[in-house]
Tab-separated table of C-alpha atoms in Angstrom:
chain	number	residue	atom	x	y	z
F	1	MET	CA	5.372	-15.316	9.508
F	2	ARG	CA	6.904	-13.217	6.749
F	3	ILE	CA	5.583	-9.746	5.975
F	4	ARG	CA	4.681	-10.683	2.389
F	5	ASP	CA	2.556	-13.566	3.724
F	6	ARG	CA	0.651	-11.206	6.010
F	7	LEU	CA	0.100	-8.628	3.243
F	8	GLY	CA	-0.440	-11.126	0.431
F	9	ILE	CA	2.170	-9.535	-1.869
F	10	PRO	CA	3.090	-11.942	-4.706
F	11	ALA	CA	6.791	-12.703	-5.094
F	12	VAL	CA	6.656	-11.646	-8.761
F	13	TRP	CA	5.601	-8.123	-7.724
F	14	GLN	CA	8.538	-7.957	-5.344
F	15	ARG	CA	10.922	-8.962	-8.139
F	16	ARG	CA	9.439	-6.331	-10.458
F	17	ALA	CA	9.781	-3.647	-7.792
F	18	SER	CA	13.445	-4.603	-7.301
F	19	TRP	CA	14.036	-4.455	-11.058
F	20	LEU	CA	12.405	-1.014	-11.348
F	21	MET	CA	14.626	0.332	-8.576
F	22	GLU	CA	17.708	-1.051	-10.326
F	23	VAL	CA	16.641	0.834	-13.461
F	24	GLY	CA	16.132	3.882	-11.243
F	25	LEU	CA	19.695	3.585	-9.949
F	26	LEU	CA	20.958	3.521	-13.524
F	27	VAL	CA	18.962	6.682	-14.245
F	28	ILE	CA	20.438	8.350	-11.159
F	29	VAL	CA	23.946	7.505	-12.377
F	30	GLY	CA	23.007	9.236	-15.635
F	31	ILE	CA	21.776	12.300	-13.721
F	32	GLY	CA	25.084	12.440	-11.855
F	33	LEU	CA	27.029	12.266	-15.117
F	34	TRP	CA	24.836	14.987	-16.659
F	35	GLU	CA	25.367	17.295	-13.688
F	36	GLY	CA	29.011	16.341	-13.202
F	37	ASN	CA	28.238	15.502	-9.576
F	38	THR	CA	30.711	12.948	-8.215
F	39	GLY	CA	28.669	12.290	-5.074
F	40	ILE	CA	25.559	11.281	-7.027
F	41	ILE	CA	27.567	9.108	-9.429
F	42	VAL	CA	29.456	7.243	-6.706
F	43	ASN	CA	26.444	6.665	-4.421
F	44	ALA	CA	24.222	5.423	-7.257
F	45	ALA	CA	26.968	3.327	-8.890
F	46	VAL	CA	27.874	1.635	-5.609
F	47	GLY	CA	24.181	0.969	-4.968
F	48	LEU	CA	23.790	-0.526	-8.444
F	49	ALA	CA	26.824	-2.738	-7.836
F	50	VAL	CA	25.327	-3.968	-4.562
F	51	THR	CA	22.093	-4.967	-6.318
F	52	GLN	CA	24.100	-7.050	-8.800
F	53	ILE	CA	25.665	-9.064	-5.981
F	54	VAL	CA	22.286	-10.700	-5.343
F	55	PRO	CA	21.913	-12.463	-8.743
F	56	VAL	CA	25.600	-13.437	-8.634
F	57	LEU	CA	25.113	-15.121	-5.252
F	58	GLU	CA	22.042	-16.940	-6.564
F	59	ARG	CA	23.500	-17.989	-9.913
F	60	ASP	CA	27.128	-18.763	-9.069
F	61	TYR	CA	26.960	-19.827	-5.415
F	62	ASN	CA	23.394	-21.152	-5.082
F	63	VAL	CA	22.625	-18.838	-2.172
F	64	PRO	CA	18.819	-18.831	-1.676
F	65	MET	CA	17.785	-15.171	-1.906
F	66	ASP	CA	14.172	-14.629	-0.890
F	67	PRO	CA	12.458	-12.075	-3.226
F	68	ALA	CA	11.551	-10.030	-0.153
F	69	LEU	CA	15.207	-10.070	0.942
F	70	THR	CA	16.270	-8.866	-2.511
F	71	LEU	CA	13.668	-6.083	-2.361
F	72	TRP	CA	14.821	-5.185	1.143
F	73	ILE	CA	18.439	-4.730	0.045
F	74	THR	CA	17.523	-2.947	-3.187
F	75	SER	CA	15.213	-0.522	-1.378
F	76	ALA	CA	17.972	0.451	1.045
F	77	VAL	CA	20.510	1.345	-1.655
F	78	PHE	CA	17.934	2.940	-3.977
F	79	LEU	CA	16.472	5.275	-1.354
F	80	HIS	CA	19.979	6.290	-0.308
F	81	ALA	CA	20.960	7.190	-3.884
F	82	PHE	CA	17.578	8.821	-4.583
F	83	GLY	CA	18.122	11.145	-1.637
F	84	THR	CA	21.205	12.701	-3.259
F	85	ILE	CA	19.535	14.162	-6.387
F	86	ARG	CA	17.612	17.378	-7.029
F	87	ILE	CA	13.898	16.637	-7.242
F	88	LEU	CA	10.539	18.334	-6.585
F	89	GLY	CA	12.274	21.655	-5.934
F	90	TYR	CA	14.588	20.209	-3.282
F	91	GLU	CA	18.356	20.611	-3.520
F	92	SER	CA	18.440	17.035	-2.229
F	93	LEU	CA	16.148	15.037	0.024
F	94	TYR	CA	19.003	14.478	2.458
F	95	ARG	CA	19.651	18.193	2.782
F	96	ASP	CA	16.070	19.493	2.805
F	97	LEU	CA	14.065	16.680	4.439
F	98	GLY	CA	15.484	15.800	7.847
F	99	TRP	CA	13.470	12.572	8.126
F	100	TRP	CA	14.904	11.166	4.884
F	101	ASP	CA	18.283	10.560	6.538
F	102	HIS	CA	16.524	8.799	9.434
F	103	LEU	CA	14.563	6.598	7.021
F	104	THR	CA	17.613	5.486	5.049
F	105	HIS	CA	19.680	4.889	8.179
F	106	ALA	CA	16.979	2.687	9.718
F	107	LEU	CA	16.587	0.716	6.478
F	108	SER	CA	20.338	0.303	5.913
F	109	ALA	CA	20.838	-0.689	9.548
F	110	SER	CA	18.146	-3.338	9.171
F	111	VAL	CA	20.090	-4.868	6.261
F	112	VAL	CA	23.272	-4.893	8.374
F	113	ALA	CA	21.332	-6.495	11.243
F	114	GLY	CA	19.981	-9.153	8.882
F	115	ALA	CA	23.472	-10.017	7.687
F	116	GLY	CA	24.744	-10.220	11.263
F	117	TYR	CA	21.844	-12.415	12.335
F	118	ALA	CA	22.271	-14.820	9.392
F	119	THR	CA	25.981	-15.246	10.113
F	120	VAL	CA	25.730	-15.712	13.875
F	121	ARG	CA	22.763	-18.085	13.625
F	122	ALA	CA	24.695	-20.194	11.116
F	123	LEU	CA	27.646	-20.376	13.514
F	124	ALA	CA	25.335	-21.416	16.352
F	125	GLU	CA	23.691	-24.142	14.243
F	126	HIS	CA	27.069	-25.351	12.976
F	127	SER	CA	28.743	-25.762	16.362
F	128	GLU	CA	27.279	-27.678	19.278
F	129	ASP	CA	29.521	-25.646	21.588
F	130	ILE	CA	27.672	-22.419	20.743
F	131	HIS	CA	24.253	-21.763	22.242
F	132	LEU	CA	22.647	-18.397	21.644
F	133	PRO	CA	19.368	-17.759	23.505
F	134	ARG	CA	16.803	-15.566	21.761
F	135	ARG	CA	17.330	-12.743	24.255
F	136	PHE	CA	21.064	-12.787	23.544
F	137	MET	CA	20.404	-12.579	19.797
F	138	PHE	CA	18.317	-9.470	20.402
F	139	VAL	CA	21.121	-7.833	22.391
F	140	PHE	CA	23.697	-8.989	19.841
F	141	LEU	CA	21.828	-7.391	16.941
F	142	LEU	CA	21.564	-4.076	18.764
F	143	THR	CA	25.261	-4.122	19.722
F	144	PHE	CA	26.395	-5.228	16.269
F	145	VAL	CA	24.416	-2.530	14.468
F	146	MET	CA	25.471	0.167	16.928
F	147	ALA	CA	29.142	-0.740	16.424
F	148	PHE	CA	28.713	-0.678	12.653
F	149	GLY	CA	26.852	2.638	12.929
F	150	VAL	CA	29.667	4.240	14.913
F	151	LEU	CA	32.187	2.990	12.349
F	152	TRP	CA	30.059	4.476	9.561
F	153	GLU	CA	29.827	7.870	11.290
F	154	VAL	CA	33.613	7.930	11.722
F	155	LEU	CA	33.990	7.078	8.027
F	156	GLU	CA	31.585	9.887	7.039
F	157	PHE	CA	33.539	12.367	9.165
F	158	ALA	CA	36.908	11.245	7.775
F	159	ILE	CA	35.749	11.439	4.149
F	160	ALA	CA	34.211	14.890	4.701
F	161	GLU	CA	37.413	16.177	6.302
F	162	VAL	CA	39.635	14.778	3.551
F	163	ALA	CA	37.340	16.265	0.886
F	164	ALA	CA	37.437	19.672	2.598
F	165	LEU	CA	41.223	19.472	2.820
F	166	LEU	CA	41.540	18.643	-0.862
F	167	GLY	CA	38.830	21.097	-1.925
F	168	THR	CA	36.761	18.418	-3.671
F	169	GLY	CA	33.123	17.355	-3.360
F	170	THR	CA	32.399	14.612	-0.866
F	171	VAL	CA	30.387	11.464	-1.497
F	172	LEU	CA	29.312	11.180	2.155
F	173	THR	CA	28.125	14.248	4.054
F	174	GLN	CA	28.558	14.771	7.787
F	175	TYR	CA	26.025	17.266	9.232
F	176	GLY	CA	27.384	17.460	12.769
F	177	LEU	CA	27.304	15.694	16.137
F	178	GLU	CA	23.528	15.946	16.630
F	179	ASP	CA	22.949	14.394	13.210
F	180	SER	CA	25.315	11.532	14.089
F	181	LEU	CA	23.476	10.860	17.347
F	182	TRP	CA	20.122	10.732	15.558
F	183	ASP	CA	21.660	8.422	12.952
F	184	LEU	CA	22.638	6.002	15.723
F	185	VAL	CA	19.133	6.185	17.230
F	186	PHE	CA	17.565	5.178	13.909
F	187	ASP	CA	20.262	2.555	13.327
F	188	THR	CA	19.068	0.989	16.578
F	189	PHE	CA	15.468	1.250	15.419
F	190	GLY	CA	16.374	-0.664	12.242
F	191	ALA	CA	18.016	-3.402	14.315
F	192	VAL	CA	14.920	-3.728	16.522
F	193	ILE	CA	12.706	-4.154	13.441
F	194	VAL	CA	14.864	-7.051	12.248
F	195	ALA	CA	15.051	-8.644	15.694
F	196	VAL	CA	11.264	-8.596	16.039
F	197	TRP	CA	9.976	-9.161	12.492
F	198	GLY	CA	12.706	-9.591	9.912
F	199	THR	CA	14.713	-12.695	10.774
F	200	ALA	CA	12.530	-15.046	8.697
F	201	HIS	CA	13.765	-13.424	5.488
F	202	VAL	CA	17.416	-14.343	6.096
F	203	MET	CA	16.914	-17.961	7.152
F	204	GLY	CA	17.827	-19.215	3.679
F	205	VAL	CA	21.116	-17.303	3.741
F	206	SER	CA	21.811	-18.552	7.256
F	207	GLY	CA	21.269	-22.142	6.094
F	208	TYR	CA	23.667	-21.627	3.202
F	209	ILE	CA	26.388	-20.297	5.514
F	210	GLU	CA	25.846	-23.251	7.842
F	211	ARG	CA	26.239	-25.753	4.963
F	212	TRP	CA	29.365	-23.908	3.780
F	213	LEU	CA	30.885	-24.177	7.260
F	214	GLU	CA	30.102	-27.893	7.377
F	215	GLU	CA	31.737	-28.443	3.996
F	216	ARG	CA	34.833	-26.538	5.104
F	217	ALA	CA	35.043	-28.613	8.280
F	218	ALA	CA	34.601	-31.937	6.481
């Protein structure tokens, strides 16, 4: 059963929440421009671009995007961008609230896990030669997200080093080895959440991928 069904949250409220966060991302871009902060601008602009992929997939490619799935993706990019601005006396939530980084990593990792699950399930349904037991899917999601998390940490480190070399501000901040290890722990936590509760929200996307594979094979 989907979370919205358990909580009784109407789909229209989920759509409104997604829309408000998109407006919030636009405001954050404006804050970055006002302050001349490249990191804020890039993080918020990329997040805003990601949220626009959803209506494009629905309108142009007929991909069924559950309102809860849209809210899930939008929340991940909004909270990430929101954590980069000065607010409530904090220099930034990422810098001054240690748990904020854990929250955004777990949420972002859950989105990555959802995408991985939708793709692999579609492949399994498409081919009779592929059989993926539920236990394997659980292990796959953990491994997939961990690999992506390691790649992300390497990217953060590389961007920070290049920025330091060039003497420019960085758009991704690396706080050290301990921070990277905790990031991977919460990446795993996000994958577990999807494996246990979140797969229902990506079934529509999985079905679309399966139909696309069948059309390509025909």
